[in-house]
């Protein structure tokens, strides 16, 4: 477990060298791959041996082939994990340099390492912002699956608050032709979001609104969805976002949150790892059912359902 960082970095290095895409062009030896990647043959052989021992790539008599996991690291794979791996092994990884301070103060480590809060820093680093947006968009399909199962029959309008480049809303609107939607996010996300909406052929049913969800969100929608937003923030900041949402909601509006619900007990759970990562990057947290109920009640919202990554609430 203490060597866990070697896994994060080995995966990130393989993606940076372009090895998954090269293997997709055809299985070949580690030294051929190294030469195509302009890297050291012995070092690449050892990298691939390590990854193959974890099920990422397979080494069959010296020929490197894909496995289900290594395929997910190809840039063109559906739901590619390549962008996440770059963010986690890059900008996010270095955040943990200030982990001790973060644990001593309860505040985010990111500003101590990078000199500014995460989203402010991204605003000044467009390349890293694009990588982060791509990472979130790639994961949106998985996170959004539960959303599609929800009963949408009584809704006609939906706002995806902090919707990034719109991946999740685009998927929802594609499957529910009766819905119109708005992606709400920081103004700098607009160009990438509009390009994605246009590319999906949804320009007539989907718009983008730029703004700050701590202040105001578009009013009067039937459904407000927020995916992986409130876990970015501590209770005070999350309460402010919920306050802005509550002011925008009508008495009949619904709030749908796609978030982890941390189970009690000592079972291994990715949410517990992410909880610490959220603390480091943003001062945020993953919440238990009791914590969700408390946070929502404080914002004058009643929980309708909670569990399996989806929480639905309505105005009290
Ligand atoms: C963790 S990402 C989640 C993206 C998307 N909902 C998803 O699940 O893939 C957080 C999003 O919140 C947006 N965001 C951060 N601060 C914001 C603010 N003050 N107002 C509006 N959006 C904000 C970011 O630009 C980013 O797209």
XYZ file of C-alpha atoms and ligand atoms in Angstrom:
343
model
C 0.000 0.000 0.000
C 2.884 2.348 0.794
C 4.084 1.872 -2.782
C 0.664 2.875 -4.127
C 2.196 5.993 -5.653
C 4.189 3.783 -8.070
C 0.894 2.521 -9.531
C -0.530 6.042 -10.004
C 2.703 7.204 -11.628
C 3.280 4.088 -13.753
C -0.184 4.427 -15.276
C 0.335 8.170 -15.832
C 3.757 7.568 -17.407
C 2.390 4.906 -19.781
C -0.303 7.347 -20.924
C 2.202 10.229 -21.306
C 4.431 7.967 -23.414
C 1.392 7.084 -25.545
C 1.863 3.338 -24.951
C -1.860 2.408 -24.849
C -2.473 4.088 -28.232
C 0.664 2.458 -29.682
C -0.485 -1.013 -28.573
C -3.826 -0.303 -30.276
C -1.936 0.104 -33.562
C -0.843 -3.522 -33.170
C 0.695 -5.802 -30.525
C 4.512 -5.678 -30.449
C 7.536 -6.059 -28.223
C 8.397 -3.670 -25.405
C 11.517 -2.512 -27.250
C 9.520 -1.736 -30.409
C 7.041 0.205 -28.292
C 9.902 2.036 -26.560
C 11.403 3.005 -29.879
C 8.025 4.297 -31.153
C 7.645 6.269 -27.891
C 11.231 7.653 -28.012
C 11.960 6.015 -24.634
C 14.543 3.687 -23.100
C 13.844 0.038 -24.088
C 14.853 -1.520 -20.761
C 12.940 1.047 -18.681
C 9.803 0.600 -20.824
C 10.099 -3.209 -20.573
C 10.150 -2.886 -16.772
C 7.270 -0.397 -16.754
C 5.172 -2.778 -18.860
C 6.147 -5.759 -16.689
C 4.919 -3.853 -13.626
C 1.679 -2.806 -15.286
C 1.053 -6.298 -16.722
C 1.423 -7.694 -13.185
C -1.577 -5.496 -12.292
C -3.639 -6.569 -15.312
C -2.881 -3.403 -17.276
C -1.512 -4.771 -20.602
C -0.599 -8.448 -21.050
C 2.874 -9.676 -21.922
C 2.507 -12.868 -23.985
C 5.917 -14.299 -24.867
C 7.407 -10.835 -25.126
C 4.527 -9.369 -27.163
C 2.508 -6.645 -25.442
C -1.239 -6.817 -25.959
C -4.196 -4.968 -24.550
C -6.306 -6.094 -21.616
C -9.710 -4.648 -20.745
C -7.980 -2.244 -18.363
C -5.217 -1.059 -20.701
C -7.822 -0.480 -23.456
C -9.479 2.071 -21.173
C -6.249 4.091 -21.228
C -6.412 4.638 -25.007
C -7.293 8.221 -25.835
C -10.019 7.108 -28.276
C -11.678 4.540 -25.951
C -15.291 5.192 -24.985
C -15.102 6.535 -21.428
C -11.299 6.746 -21.741
C -9.524 6.986 -18.395
C -6.449 8.610 -19.998
C -7.449 12.186 -18.993
C -8.131 11.138 -15.372
C -4.795 9.399 -15.198
C -3.008 12.546 -16.405
C -4.763 14.764 -13.859
C -4.307 12.327 -10.956
C -0.635 11.618 -11.651
C 0.067 15.280 -12.479
C -1.526 18.350 -10.891
C -3.511 16.402 -8.288
C -0.583 14.182 -7.308
C 1.636 17.090 -6.292
C -1.171 18.461 -4.116
C -0.389 15.735 -1.576
C 3.029 17.357 -0.935
C 1.171 19.536 1.595
C -0.940 16.672 3.054
C 0.416 17.103 6.571
C -0.469 20.795 6.690
C -3.904 19.981 5.331
C -4.465 17.393 8.061
C -3.240 19.799 10.727
C -5.478 22.670 9.599
C -8.416 20.856 7.963
C -7.916 23.096 4.921
C -7.126 22.232 1.301
C -3.503 21.434 0.447
C -3.765 22.660 -3.153
C -3.374 26.433 -2.459
C -0.304 25.723 -0.313
C 1.383 23.939 -3.217
C 0.096 25.997 -6.160
C -0.551 29.405 -4.567
C -4.292 29.619 -5.409
C -7.498 27.579 -4.895
C -7.940 24.805 -7.482
C -10.619 26.369 -9.732
C -8.958 29.833 -9.590
C -5.653 28.205 -10.560
C -7.350 26.323 -13.442
C -8.721 29.639 -14.763
C -5.112 30.772 -15.316
C -3.937 27.418 -16.756
C -6.107 26.669 -19.805
C -4.227 23.513 -20.785
C -4.661 21.979 -17.331
C -8.284 23.190 -17.280
C -8.959 21.380 -20.564
C -7.364 18.204 -19.196
C -9.494 18.460 -16.038
C -12.677 19.081 -18.059
C -11.852 16.110 -20.299
C -11.245 13.947 -17.218
C -14.613 14.908 -15.738
C -16.409 14.466 -19.077
C -14.899 10.989 -19.501
C -16.222 9.909 -16.110
C -19.631 11.496 -16.637
C -21.021 8.509 -18.565
C -20.468 6.188 -15.610
C -21.718 8.655 -13.012
C -24.734 9.618 -15.126
C -26.019 6.073 -15.705
C -28.203 6.228 -12.572
C -29.669 9.492 -13.740
C -31.153 7.896 -16.843
C -33.120 5.367 -14.751
C -34.922 8.144 -12.920
C -38.569 8.871 -13.872
C -38.388 11.973 -16.091
C -42.046 11.913 -17.185
C -43.101 14.981 -15.188
C -40.073 17.139 -16.116
C -39.508 19.289 -19.162
C -36.529 21.457 -18.155
C -33.283 20.601 -16.413
C -30.243 22.615 -15.320
C -26.943 20.806 -14.769
C -25.297 22.986 -12.115
C -21.506 22.791 -12.437
C -22.161 20.703 -15.532
C -18.645 21.172 -16.942
C -18.512 20.710 -20.696
C -21.999 19.157 -20.655
C -21.180 15.454 -21.096
C -23.782 14.290 -18.609
C -26.570 16.601 -19.725
C -25.897 15.802 -23.389
C -26.273 12.089 -22.625
C -29.525 12.707 -20.740
C -31.048 14.968 -23.440
C -30.042 12.510 -26.167
C -32.010 9.772 -24.400
C -34.935 11.991 -23.346
C -36.018 13.967 -26.439
C -38.801 15.725 -24.472
C -36.330 17.585 -22.229
C -34.622 20.941 -22.697
C -31.515 21.717 -20.692
C -28.959 24.269 -19.566
C -25.371 23.603 -18.613
C -24.425 26.057 -15.865
C -20.721 26.460 -15.117
C -17.942 29.024 -14.826
C -17.807 31.396 -17.832
C -14.407 30.076 -18.957
C -15.944 26.637 -19.647
C -18.334 28.130 -22.257
C -16.310 27.511 -25.478
C -15.700 23.819 -24.737
C -19.289 23.273 -23.585
C -20.791 24.964 -26.654
C -18.532 22.906 -28.933
C -19.697 19.679 -27.240
C -23.397 20.697 -27.424
C -23.004 21.602 -31.099
C -21.161 18.351 -31.873
C -24.008 16.377 -30.242
C -26.545 18.170 -32.473
C -28.375 19.543 -29.426
C -27.980 23.300 -29.990
C -31.793 23.677 -30.259
C -32.489 22.019 -26.866
C -29.393 22.727 -24.822
C -27.826 26.045 -23.828
C -24.905 27.180 -21.714
C -25.148 29.746 -18.910
C -21.978 31.070 -17.304
C -21.936 32.195 -13.682
C -20.986 31.477 -10.099
C -23.062 28.909 -8.234
C -22.190 30.545 -4.920
C -24.223 33.561 -6.025
C -27.042 32.631 -8.394
C -28.172 29.819 -10.696
C -30.808 29.973 -13.495
C -34.285 30.012 -11.931
C -37.450 27.986 -12.452
C -36.253 24.639 -13.872
C -38.156 21.426 -13.114
C -34.979 19.553 -12.202
C -31.620 20.772 -10.922
C -28.900 18.181 -11.144
C -25.447 18.415 -9.615
C -22.858 15.730 -10.141
C -19.668 15.648 -8.081
C -20.122 19.268 -7.013
C -20.975 19.347 -3.308
C -18.179 16.884 -2.470
C -15.783 19.615 -3.655
C -16.792 21.895 -0.783
C -16.921 21.966 3.016
C -20.304 22.244 4.740
C -20.326 26.037 4.849
C -19.540 26.450 1.135
C -21.865 23.561 0.148
C -24.625 25.265 2.177
C -24.060 28.488 0.221
C -24.408 26.617 -3.110
C -27.574 24.902 -1.866
C -28.926 28.290 -0.740
C -28.490 29.698 -4.276
C -30.174 26.599 -5.684
C -33.021 26.769 -3.213
C -33.710 30.394 -4.251
C -33.807 29.303 -7.919
C -36.157 26.348 -7.314
C -39.944 26.545 -7.565
C -41.992 24.613 -4.968
C -42.271 21.799 -7.546
C -38.601 21.709 -8.599
C -36.511 18.656 -7.762
C -32.821 18.484 -6.879
C -30.900 15.409 -8.049
C -27.401 14.943 -6.649
C -24.972 12.378 -8.031
C -22.605 11.908 -5.125
C -21.087 9.165 -3.005
C -22.858 8.200 0.196
C -20.171 6.873 2.549
C -21.292 3.698 4.297
C -20.583 3.215 8.002
C -18.033 0.555 9.011
C -14.531 -0.376 7.955
C -15.237 -1.868 4.521
C -12.828 -0.713 1.786
C -14.604 1.953 -0.257
C -13.250 4.221 -3.000
C -15.347 7.019 -1.476
C -13.101 6.972 1.600
C -10.010 7.514 -0.564
C -11.780 10.224 -2.568
C -12.879 11.870 0.674
C -9.247 12.550 1.577
C -8.433 13.571 -1.988
C -11.286 16.102 -1.914
C -9.874 17.497 1.345
C -6.440 17.885 -0.266
C -7.568 19.447 -3.549
C -10.511 21.592 -2.446
C -11.094 21.287 1.288
C -14.156 19.222 0.352
C -15.507 15.920 1.697
C -17.516 12.799 0.902
C -20.577 12.519 3.142
C -22.499 9.780 4.957
C -26.289 9.534 4.760
C -26.636 11.372 8.067
C -24.342 14.172 6.838
C -26.292 14.512 3.560
C -29.612 14.681 5.392
C -28.252 17.317 7.749
C -26.762 19.446 4.943
C -29.961 19.316 2.866
C -32.271 19.988 5.822
C -30.162 23.028 6.672
C -30.919 24.356 3.157
C -34.654 23.734 3.622
C -34.691 20.655 1.397
C -36.364 17.294 2.170
C -34.722 14.074 1.043
C -36.984 11.939 -1.182
C -34.470 9.155 -1.916
C -30.874 8.547 -0.923
C -28.452 5.757 -1.807
C -26.474 4.102 -4.601
C -24.833 7.365 -5.606
C -28.057 9.303 -6.167
C -29.854 11.637 -3.785
C -33.122 13.327 -4.687
C -34.615 16.188 -2.681
C -37.447 18.706 -2.857
C -38.186 22.029 -1.173
C -39.560 21.539 2.362
C -15.751 18.173 -10.160
S -16.298 19.064 -11.578
C -17.843 18.236 -11.945
C -18.273 18.373 -13.391
C -19.530 17.607 -13.792
N -20.678 17.959 -12.987
C -19.288 16.109 -13.775
O -19.829 15.396 -12.948
O -18.506 15.640 -14.628
C -16.794 20.591 -10.836
C -17.365 21.608 -11.797
O -17.768 22.768 -11.045
C -17.446 23.916 -11.804
N -17.355 25.049 -10.874
C -16.403 25.268 -9.917
N -16.663 26.400 -9.255
C -17.803 26.920 -9.792
C -18.569 28.086 -9.512
N -18.217 28.925 -8.527
N -19.693 28.313 -10.241
C -20.052 27.454 -11.240
N -19.363 26.324 -11.554
C -18.247 26.062 -10.831
C -16.132 23.538 -12.453
O -15.813 24.374 -13.552
C -16.376 22.082 -12.836
O -16.925 21.962 -14.113
